[in-house]
Amino acid sequence: MDLLLTDDYGAMSLAAADIVAETIAAKPDAAVVLATGETPVGMYRELSARRERGELDLSHLRVFQLDEYLGIGPDDRRSLLGWMCRAFLGPLNLPDARLTTLPGDADDPHAACQAYAETVLAAGGYDLAVLGLGPNGHLGYNEPPSDPLSPTRVVDLTVESIQSGAFYWGSEEQVPQQALTAGMDLLLAAKRTILLVSGPHKHAILRRVVEEQPTPDVPASYLQGVDGVTILADRAAWPNEE
Ligand code: PGA
């Protein structure tokens, strides 16, 4: 695991876009799992701009959803898939066969999780995981405690995640209490991973990710033992360090 520090959020977003572009240059049909949230927005904007300028061809990507709220369909304003389509995927017009979702409104969400995991494995695993760091150390919605073998599954959200979700959806009452998440087993097996971390509010949890013995209480800490992981953090998230 490497820690790559950038001066600010803009530089972090550019560095992240560079890593995605390198992955695609090496493998145009790379299997990528993509995070929602505030932190990757700058990276998505940069990738979209490069695509519009004809510098980047995203049309062969195989995209995997990272997480979704249980009981929420794609047309619900809180759908994480809907968010991803608005933020990034919409203009790509990916054929359905190249987009693997975690359907929150499936009749049998447990079977849907299993089918998702089988599709990831059939693709040979993720070539690239683009992840954010939850304030409680979660990866996707692998909430603490999650061990490295936690499968793709339905989880109960922690109070911290519900509070973070309220920022997006208006109030804690509007935030679903459960979610489907890609498992730790799949995420930790990604060939390349970038973990994007920005802002002073992430400093304390980032320190735990980097410096503590890996623990289920900070699921992202298990990235420590994994090859091909780059933490991209801005100075606000990792101050006064060289
Ligand atoms: P954020 O979310 O990028 O909105 O801070 C990160 C996360 O909760 O995984």
mmCIF file of C-alpha atoms and ligand atoms in Angstrom:
data_model
loop_
_atom_site.group_PDB
_atom_site.id
_atom_site.type_symbol
_atom_site.label_atom_id
_atom_site.label_comp_id
_atom_site.label_asym_id
_atom_site.label_seq_id
_atom_site.Cartn_x
_atom_site.Cartn_y
_atom_site.Cartn_z
ATOM 1 C CA MET A 1 0.000 0.000 0.000
ATOM 2 C CA ASP A 2 1.356 3.407 -0.989
ATOM 3 C CA LEU A 3 0.305 6.784 0.338
ATOM 4 C CA LEU A 4 0.434 9.496 -2.321
ATOM 5 C CA LEU A 5 -0.050 13.008 -0.967
ATOM 6 C CA THR A 6 -1.256 15.907 -3.066
ATOM 7 C CA ASP A 7 -1.455 19.594 -2.218
ATOM 8 C CA ASP A 8 -5.189 19.868 -2.552
ATOM 9 C CA TYR A 9 -8.407 18.278 -3.722
ATOM 10 C CA GLY A 10 -7.911 19.338 -7.352
ATOM 11 C CA ALA A 11 -4.488 17.707 -7.561
ATOM 12 C CA MET A 12 -5.840 14.569 -5.902
ATOM 13 C CA SER A 13 -8.636 14.367 -8.473
ATOM 14 C CA LEU A 14 -6.186 14.764 -11.373
ATOM 15 C CA ALA A 15 -3.871 12.082 -9.969
ATOM 16 C CA ALA A 16 -6.836 9.732 -9.563
ATOM 17 C CA ALA A 17 -7.982 10.397 -13.144
ATOM 18 C CA ASP A 18 -4.442 9.628 -14.343
ATOM 19 C CA ILE A 19 -4.509 6.221 -12.644
ATOM 20 C CA VAL A 20 -7.915 5.397 -14.146
ATOM 21 C CA ALA A 21 -6.663 6.496 -17.583
ATOM 22 C CA GLU A 22 -3.535 4.327 -17.225
ATOM 23 C CA THR A 23 -5.686 1.340 -16.350
ATOM 24 C CA ILE A 24 -7.877 1.891 -19.396
ATOM 25 C CA ALA A 25 -4.884 2.416 -21.677
ATOM 26 C CA ALA A 26 -3.513 -0.951 -20.572
ATOM 27 C CA LYS A 27 -6.900 -2.683 -20.783
ATOM 28 C CA PRO A 28 -9.738 -0.855 -22.550
ATOM 29 C CA ASP A 29 -12.353 -3.283 -21.217
ATOM 30 C CA ALA A 30 -11.092 -3.114 -17.631
ATOM 31 C CA ALA A 31 -13.523 -4.201 -14.927
ATOM 32 C CA VAL A 32 -13.875 -1.223 -12.591
ATOM 33 C CA VAL A 33 -15.882 -0.788 -9.429
ATOM 34 C CA LEU A 34 -16.740 2.827 -8.747
ATOM 35 C CA ALA A 35 -17.583 4.638 -5.526
ATOM 36 C CA THR A 36 -20.253 7.257 -5.068
ATOM 37 C CA GLY A 37 -19.866 10.142 -2.606
ATOM 38 C CA GLU A 38 -18.391 13.625 -2.448
ATOM 39 C CA THR A 39 -14.748 12.677 -2.714
ATOM 40 C CA PRO A 40 -14.587 11.186 -6.236
ATOM 41 C CA VAL A 41 -16.699 13.923 -7.862
ATOM 42 C CA GLY A 42 -13.630 15.881 -9.046
ATOM 43 C CA MET A 43 -12.129 12.736 -10.561
ATOM 44 C CA TYR A 44 -15.361 11.939 -12.415
ATOM 45 C CA ARG A 45 -15.488 15.503 -13.751
ATOM 46 C CA GLU A 46 -11.919 15.232 -14.985
ATOM 47 C CA LEU A 47 -12.546 11.862 -16.653
ATOM 48 C CA SER A 48 -15.687 13.221 -18.322
ATOM 49 C CA ALA A 49 -13.749 16.253 -19.576
ATOM 50 C CA ARG A 50 -11.007 14.074 -21.013
ATOM 51 C CA ARG A 51 -13.622 11.914 -22.686
ATOM 52 C CA GLU A 52 -15.358 14.949 -24.191
ATOM 53 C CA ARG A 53 -12.025 16.181 -25.540
ATOM 54 C CA GLY A 54 -11.499 12.792 -27.174
ATOM 55 C CA GLU A 55 -8.524 11.951 -24.963
ATOM 56 C CA LEU A 56 -10.081 8.962 -23.255
ATOM 57 C CA ASP A 57 -12.272 6.164 -24.581
ATOM 58 C CA LEU A 58 -14.482 4.795 -21.837
ATOM 59 C CA SER A 59 -16.828 2.949 -24.149
ATOM 60 C CA HIS A 60 -15.416 -0.530 -23.521
ATOM 61 C CA LEU A 61 -15.298 -0.365 -19.721
ATOM 62 C CA ARG A 62 -17.048 -2.954 -17.621
ATOM 63 C CA VAL A 63 -18.495 -1.057 -14.678
ATOM 64 C CA PHE A 64 -19.545 -2.565 -11.363
ATOM 65 C CA GLN A 65 -21.654 -0.836 -8.774
ATOM 66 C CA LEU A 66 -20.076 -0.682 -5.319
ATOM 67 C CA ASP A 67 -23.135 -0.410 -3.101
ATOM 68 C CA GLU A 68 -26.842 0.397 -3.065
ATOM 69 C CA TYR A 69 -29.544 1.034 -0.506
ATOM 70 C CA LEU A 70 -31.852 -1.883 0.207
ATOM 71 C CA GLY A 71 -35.379 -1.376 -1.095
ATOM 72 C CA ILE A 72 -34.381 1.498 -3.368
ATOM 73 C CA GLY A 73 -34.937 1.207 -7.125
ATOM 74 C CA PRO A 74 -32.984 3.099 -9.786
ATOM 75 C CA ASP A 75 -35.671 5.778 -10.134
ATOM 76 C CA ASP A 76 -35.659 6.706 -6.452
ATOM 77 C CA ARG A 77 -33.795 9.994 -5.960
ATOM 78 C CA ARG A 78 -31.671 8.259 -3.273
ATOM 79 C CA SER A 79 -30.513 5.474 -5.595
ATOM 80 C CA LEU A 80 -26.734 5.264 -5.618
ATOM 81 C CA LEU A 81 -26.905 3.901 -9.166
ATOM 82 C CA GLY A 82 -28.959 6.958 -10.118
ATOM 83 C CA TRP A 83 -26.311 9.161 -8.493
ATOM 84 C CA MET A 84 -23.566 7.428 -10.459
ATOM 85 C CA CYS A 85 -25.457 7.828 -13.727
ATOM 86 C CA ARG A 86 -25.950 11.546 -13.070
ATOM 87 C CA ALA A 87 -22.340 12.064 -11.957
ATOM 88 C CA PHE A 88 -20.521 10.023 -14.546
ATOM 89 C CA LEU A 89 -22.065 7.080 -16.350
ATOM 90 C CA GLY A 90 -24.998 8.752 -18.119
ATOM 91 C CA PRO A 91 -23.201 10.069 -21.218
ATOM 92 C CA LEU A 92 -21.268 6.819 -21.633
ATOM 93 C CA ASN A 93 -24.431 4.946 -22.620
ATOM 94 C CA LEU A 94 -22.880 1.679 -21.507
ATOM 95 C CA PRO A 95 -24.792 -1.339 -22.808
ATOM 96 C CA ASP A 96 -26.557 -3.206 -19.990
ATOM 97 C CA ALA A 97 -24.176 -6.119 -20.452
ATOM 98 C CA ARG A 98 -21.261 -3.917 -19.418
ATOM 99 C CA LEU A 99 -22.896 -2.560 -16.274
ATOM 100 C CA THR A 100 -23.313 -4.845 -13.274
ATOM 101 C CA THR A 101 -25.590 -3.412 -10.632
ATOM 102 C CA LEU A 102 -26.440 -4.263 -7.058
ATOM 103 C CA PRO A 103 -30.219 -4.021 -7.417
ATOM 104 C CA GLY A 104 -31.580 -2.589 -4.169
ATOM 105 C CA ASP A 105 -35.142 -3.393 -5.178
ATOM 106 C CA ALA A 106 -34.537 -7.062 -6.090
ATOM 107 C CA ASP A 107 -37.191 -9.515 -4.880
ATOM 108 C CA ASP A 108 -34.425 -11.580 -3.338
ATOM 109 C CA PRO A 109 -31.549 -9.231 -2.442
ATOM 110 C CA HIS A 110 -29.448 -12.065 -1.030
ATOM 111 C CA ALA A 111 -29.620 -13.954 -4.331
ATOM 112 C CA ALA A 112 -28.855 -10.667 -6.132
ATOM 113 C CA CYS A 113 -25.693 -10.252 -4.027
ATOM 114 C CA GLN A 114 -24.616 -13.766 -4.904
ATOM 115 C CA ALA A 115 -25.282 -13.204 -8.615
ATOM 116 C CA TYR A 116 -23.268 -9.975 -8.470
ATOM 117 C CA ALA A 117 -20.295 -11.746 -6.870
ATOM 118 C CA GLU A 118 -20.450 -14.481 -9.491
ATOM 119 C CA THR A 119 -20.365 -11.866 -12.262
ATOM 120 C CA VAL A 120 -17.315 -10.190 -10.724
ATOM 121 C CA LEU A 121 -15.519 -13.514 -10.458
ATOM 122 C CA ALA A 122 -16.482 -14.457 -14.023
ATOM 123 C CA ALA A 123 -14.898 -11.172 -15.159
ATOM 124 C CA GLY A 124 -11.672 -12.261 -13.467
ATOM 125 C CA GLY A 125 -12.180 -9.918 -10.518
ATOM 126 C CA TYR A 126 -11.923 -6.135 -10.555
ATOM 127 C CA ASP A 127 -9.042 -4.652 -12.523
ATOM 128 C CA LEU A 128 -9.507 -1.386 -10.658
ATOM 129 C CA ALA A 129 -11.379 -0.385 -7.518
ATOM 130 C CA VAL A 130 -12.036 3.321 -6.979
ATOM 131 C CA LEU A 131 -13.003 3.682 -3.351
ATOM 132 C CA GLY A 132 -13.766 6.351 -0.779
ATOM 133 C CA LEU A 133 -13.126 6.181 2.934
ATOM 134 C CA GLY A 134 -16.125 6.273 5.229
ATOM 135 C CA PRO A 135 -15.902 8.371 8.363
ATOM 136 C CA ASN A 136 -16.160 5.084 10.266
ATOM 137 C CA GLY A 137 -13.537 3.338 8.120
ATOM 138 C CA HIS A 138 -15.983 1.509 5.879
ATOM 139 C CA LEU A 139 -15.139 0.400 2.331
ATOM 140 C CA GLY A 140 -18.210 0.468 0.163
ATOM 141 C CA TYR A 141 -20.824 -0.354 2.803
ATOM 142 C CA ASN A 142 -18.654 -2.901 4.544
ATOM 143 C CA GLU A 143 -19.431 -1.347 7.882
ATOM 144 C CA PRO A 144 -17.369 -2.015 10.984
ATOM 145 C CA PRO A 145 -16.947 -4.711 12.030
ATOM 146 C CA SER A 146 -16.122 -6.378 8.678
ATOM 147 C CA ASP A 147 -13.375 -8.914 8.236
ATOM 148 C CA PRO A 148 -11.410 -9.452 5.021
ATOM 149 C CA LEU A 149 -13.539 -12.391 3.935
ATOM 150 C CA SER A 150 -16.874 -10.617 4.292
ATOM 151 C CA PRO A 151 -18.857 -11.483 1.162
ATOM 152 C CA THR A 152 -21.136 -9.367 -0.992
ATOM 153 C CA ARG A 153 -24.210 -9.070 1.174
ATOM 154 C CA VAL A 154 -26.988 -7.064 2.795
ATOM 155 C CA VAL A 155 -25.738 -5.011 5.752
ATOM 156 C CA ASP A 156 -27.213 -2.844 8.498
ATOM 157 C CA LEU A 157 -25.891 0.689 8.230
ATOM 158 C CA THR A 158 -24.176 2.221 11.225
ATOM 159 C CA VAL A 159 -25.268 5.486 12.805
ATOM 160 C CA GLU A 160 -22.261 7.258 11.214
ATOM 161 C CA SER A 161 -23.232 6.157 7.730
ATOM 162 C CA ILE A 162 -26.851 7.147 8.259
ATOM 163 C CA GLN A 163 -25.686 10.563 9.443
ATOM 164 C CA SER A 164 -23.441 10.943 6.364
ATOM 165 C CA GLY A 165 -26.320 9.886 4.120
ATOM 166 C CA ALA A 166 -28.548 12.546 5.688
ATOM 167 C CA PHE A 167 -26.222 15.171 4.169
ATOM 168 C CA TYR A 168 -27.324 13.947 0.733
ATOM 169 C CA TRP A 169 -30.923 12.963 1.298
ATOM 170 C CA GLY A 170 -32.199 15.660 3.642
ATOM 171 C CA SER A 171 -32.647 13.972 7.006
ATOM 172 C CA GLU A 172 -31.722 10.787 8.811
ATOM 173 C CA GLU A 173 -35.316 9.556 8.460
ATOM 174 C CA GLN A 174 -34.893 9.577 4.668
ATOM 175 C CA VAL A 175 -31.791 7.402 4.739
ATOM 176 C CA PRO A 176 -32.460 3.671 4.321
ATOM 177 C CA GLN A 177 -31.189 1.587 7.229
ATOM 178 C CA GLN A 178 -29.746 -1.239 5.157
ATOM 179 C CA ALA A 179 -27.688 -1.590 2.006
ATOM 180 C CA LEU A 180 -26.171 -4.097 -0.414
ATOM 181 C CA THR A 181 -22.411 -3.913 -0.691
ATOM 182 C CA ALA A 182 -19.679 -5.509 -2.740
ATOM 183 C CA GLY A 183 -17.840 -7.750 -0.301
ATOM 184 C CA MET A 184 -14.470 -7.182 1.306
ATOM 185 C CA ASP A 185 -13.376 -10.437 -0.351
ATOM 186 C CA LEU A 186 -13.893 -8.971 -3.836
ATOM 187 C CA LEU A 187 -12.562 -5.494 -3.035
ATOM 188 C CA LEU A 188 -9.355 -6.719 -1.417
ATOM 189 C CA ALA A 189 -8.713 -8.938 -4.455
ATOM 190 C CA ALA A 190 -8.783 -6.002 -6.918
ATOM 191 C CA LYS A 191 -5.640 -5.860 -9.020
ATOM 192 C CA ARG A 192 -5.346 -2.087 -8.523
ATOM 193 C CA THR A 193 -7.079 0.079 -5.946
ATOM 194 C CA ILE A 194 -7.205 3.796 -5.322
ATOM 195 C CA LEU A 195 -8.631 5.044 -2.056
ATOM 196 C CA LEU A 196 -9.496 8.743 -2.296
ATOM 197 C CA VAL A 197 -9.354 10.721 0.928
ATOM 198 C CA SER A 198 -9.858 14.456 1.200
ATOM 199 C CA GLY A 199 -10.442 16.962 3.968
ATOM 200 C CA PRO A 200 -9.606 17.412 7.630
ATOM 201 C CA HIS A 201 -12.650 15.420 8.748
ATOM 202 C CA LYS A 202 -10.984 12.292 7.326
ATOM 203 C CA HIS A 203 -7.638 12.790 9.062
ATOM 204 C CA ALA A 204 -8.304 10.754 12.201
ATOM 205 C CA ILE A 205 -9.765 7.772 10.362
ATOM 206 C CA LEU A 206 -7.041 7.865 7.697
ATOM 207 C CA ARG A 207 -4.415 7.674 10.417
ATOM 208 C CA ARG A 208 -6.088 4.563 11.776
ATOM 209 C CA VAL A 209 -6.225 3.025 8.285
ATOM 210 C CA VAL A 210 -2.518 3.589 7.734
ATOM 211 C CA GLU A 211 -1.038 3.080 11.188
ATOM 212 C CA GLU A 212 -3.171 0.653 13.190
ATOM 213 C CA GLN A 213 -2.926 -3.090 13.065
ATOM 214 C CA PRO A 214 -5.593 -4.142 10.549
ATOM 215 C CA THR A 215 -8.826 -4.632 12.415
ATOM 216 C CA PRO A 216 -12.465 -5.402 11.558
ATOM 217 C CA ASP A 217 -13.312 -2.177 13.409
ATOM 218 C CA VAL A 218 -11.670 -0.202 10.576
ATOM 219 C CA PRO A 219 -12.410 -2.285 7.469
ATOM 220 C CA ALA A 220 -10.238 -0.086 5.208
ATOM 221 C CA SER A 221 -7.219 -0.958 7.366
ATOM 222 C CA TYR A 222 -7.118 -4.335 5.587
ATOM 223 C CA LEU A 223 -5.847 -2.510 2.496
ATOM 224 C CA GLN A 224 -2.487 -2.379 4.299
ATOM 225 C CA GLY A 225 -1.610 -5.900 3.294
ATOM 226 C CA VAL A 226 -2.708 -5.627 -0.326
ATOM 227 C CA ASP A 227 -0.518 -5.063 -3.394
ATOM 228 C CA GLY A 228 -1.529 -2.433 -5.913
ATOM 229 C CA VAL A 229 -3.234 -0.135 -3.408
ATOM 230 C CA THR A 230 -2.612 3.608 -3.574
ATOM 231 C CA ILE A 231 -4.137 5.917 -1.018
ATOM 232 C CA LEU A 232 -4.506 9.312 -2.665
ATOM 233 C CA ALA A 233 -4.892 11.896 0.068
ATOM 234 C CA ASP A 234 -4.742 15.663 0.085
ATOM 235 C CA ARG A 235 -2.819 17.665 2.664
ATOM 236 C CA ALA A 236 -5.971 18.470 4.568
ATOM 237 C CA ALA A 237 -6.496 14.761 5.218
ATOM 238 C CA TRP A 238 -2.824 14.125 6.091
ATOM 239 C CA PRO A 239 -1.333 17.357 7.434
ATOM 240 C CA ASN A 240 2.305 18.035 8.329
ATOM 241 C CA GLU A 241 3.663 14.812 6.991
ATOM 242 C CA GLU A 242 6.302 14.209 4.382
HETATM 243 P P1 PGA B 1 -17.596 10.750 0.917
HETATM 244 O O1 PGA B 1 -18.018 9.284 1.321
HETATM 245 O O2 PGA B 1 -16.727 10.634 -0.294
HETATM 246 O O3 PGA B 1 -18.914 11.443 0.611
HETATM 247 O O4 PGA B 1 -16.864 11.357 2.080
HETATM 248 C C1 PGA B 1 -17.037 8.321 1.500
HETATM 249 C C2 PGA B 1 -17.679 7.073 2.053
HETATM 250 O O5 PGA B 1 -18.554 7.176 2.929
HETATM 251 O O6 PGA B 1 -17.315 5.964 1.636
#
